[in-house]
Amino acid sequence: MQIKLLPFGQTKEILPSAINLPEQVKDTNGLSQYLVDTYPQLTRVHFAIAVNEELASSNTTIFENAVVAILPPYSGG
């Protein structure tokens, strides 16, 4: 499955902008595990996932051509 990946902050240096996911990755839990397994540098970064501009607060299904943002912690001020 092809998705568009939008890495932000620290994750931008680690992740590509597009990725082909294996068939078994169908949701945000699977994506998170896949990314950490494929890009071990991510183990040092806490991140949230947004799918099509919706923050995934629980496990969310990912469909073909989804836009997935990887969001590291941020602070305001």
Short mmCIF file of C-alpha atoms in Angstrom, two decimals:
data_model
loop_
_atom_site.label_atom_id
_atom_site.label_comp_id
_atom_site.label_asym_id
_atom_site.label_seq_id
_atom_site.Cartn_x
_atom_site.Cartn_y
_atom_site.Cartn_z
CA MET A 1 0.00 0.00 0.00
CA GLN A 2 1.36 3.43 -0.95
CA ILE A 3 0.96 6.33 1.47
CA LYS A 4 2.29 9.86 1.56
CA LEU A 5 4.34 10.44 4.68
CA LEU A 6 4.71 13.92 6.17
CA PRO A 7 7.48 13.77 8.76
CA PHE A 8 7.89 16.83 11.01
CA GLY A 9 10.63 18.03 13.35
CA GLN A 10 13.19 15.38 14.28
CA THR A 11 11.42 12.72 12.24
CA LYS A 12 12.03 14.69 9.04
CA GLU A 13 15.70 13.75 9.22
CA ILE A 14 14.87 10.05 9.59
CA LEU A 15 11.87 9.27 7.36
CA PRO A 16 11.21 9.48 3.60
CA SER A 17 8.28 11.45 2.18
CA ALA A 18 6.56 8.44 0.59
CA ILE A 19 6.55 4.83 1.57
CA ASN A 20 5.21 1.51 0.35
CA LEU A 21 3.82 -0.38 3.30
CA PRO A 22 3.77 -4.16 3.48
CA GLU A 23 0.32 -5.75 3.15
CA GLN A 24 0.12 -6.59 6.85
CA VAL A 25 0.27 -2.89 7.86
CA LYS A 26 -3.34 -1.73 7.83
CA ASP A 27 -3.59 0.66 10.79
CA THR A 28 -1.67 3.17 12.88
CA ASN A 29 -0.50 0.57 15.42
CA GLY A 30 0.99 -1.51 12.62
CA LEU A 31 2.48 1.59 10.98
CA SER A 32 4.12 2.70 14.21
CA GLN A 33 5.68 -0.73 14.73
CA TYR A 34 6.78 -0.93 11.08
CA LEU A 35 8.43 2.51 11.22
CA VAL A 36 10.32 1.73 14.43
CA ASP A 37 11.46 -1.65 13.02
CA THR A 38 12.51 -0.12 9.68
CA TYR A 39 14.00 3.11 11.05
CA PRO A 40 15.50 2.22 14.47
CA GLN A 41 16.47 5.87 15.04
CA LEU A 42 12.76 6.50 15.76
CA THR A 43 13.05 4.60 19.05
CA ARG A 44 14.63 7.77 20.50
CA VAL A 45 11.72 9.99 19.37
CA HIS A 46 8.22 9.98 20.82
CA PHE A 47 5.74 10.71 18.05
CA ALA A 48 2.05 10.90 17.30
CA ILE A 49 0.38 9.95 14.03
CA ALA A 50 -2.25 11.89 12.10
CA VAL A 51 -4.12 10.30 9.18
CA ASN A 52 -5.63 12.65 6.60
CA GLU A 53 -5.33 15.61 9.00
CA GLU A 54 -7.00 13.75 11.91
CA LEU A 55 -4.86 13.02 14.96
CA ALA A 56 -5.07 9.30 15.70
CA SER A 57 -5.93 9.10 19.40
CA SER A 58 -6.57 5.36 19.07
CA ASN A 59 -5.78 2.72 16.48
CA THR A 60 -6.93 4.06 13.09
CA THR A 61 -7.27 2.23 9.76
CA ILE A 62 -4.99 3.47 6.98
CA PHE A 63 -6.18 3.31 3.38
CA GLU A 64 -4.30 3.47 0.06
CA ASN A 65 -2.94 6.96 -0.75
CA ALA A 66 -3.57 8.24 2.77
CA VAL A 67 -1.60 11.25 3.95
CA VAL A 68 0.06 10.34 7.23
CA ALA A 69 1.84 12.92 9.38
CA ILE A 70 4.44 11.87 11.92
CA LEU A 71 4.41 14.44 14.71
CA PRO A 72 7.12 14.62 17.38
CA PRO A 73 6.45 16.43 20.65
CA TYR A 74 6.19 20.18 20.36
CA SER A 75 6.00 23.07 22.74
CA GLY A 76 4.20 26.35 22.39
CA GLY A 77 5.06 29.72 23.63
#
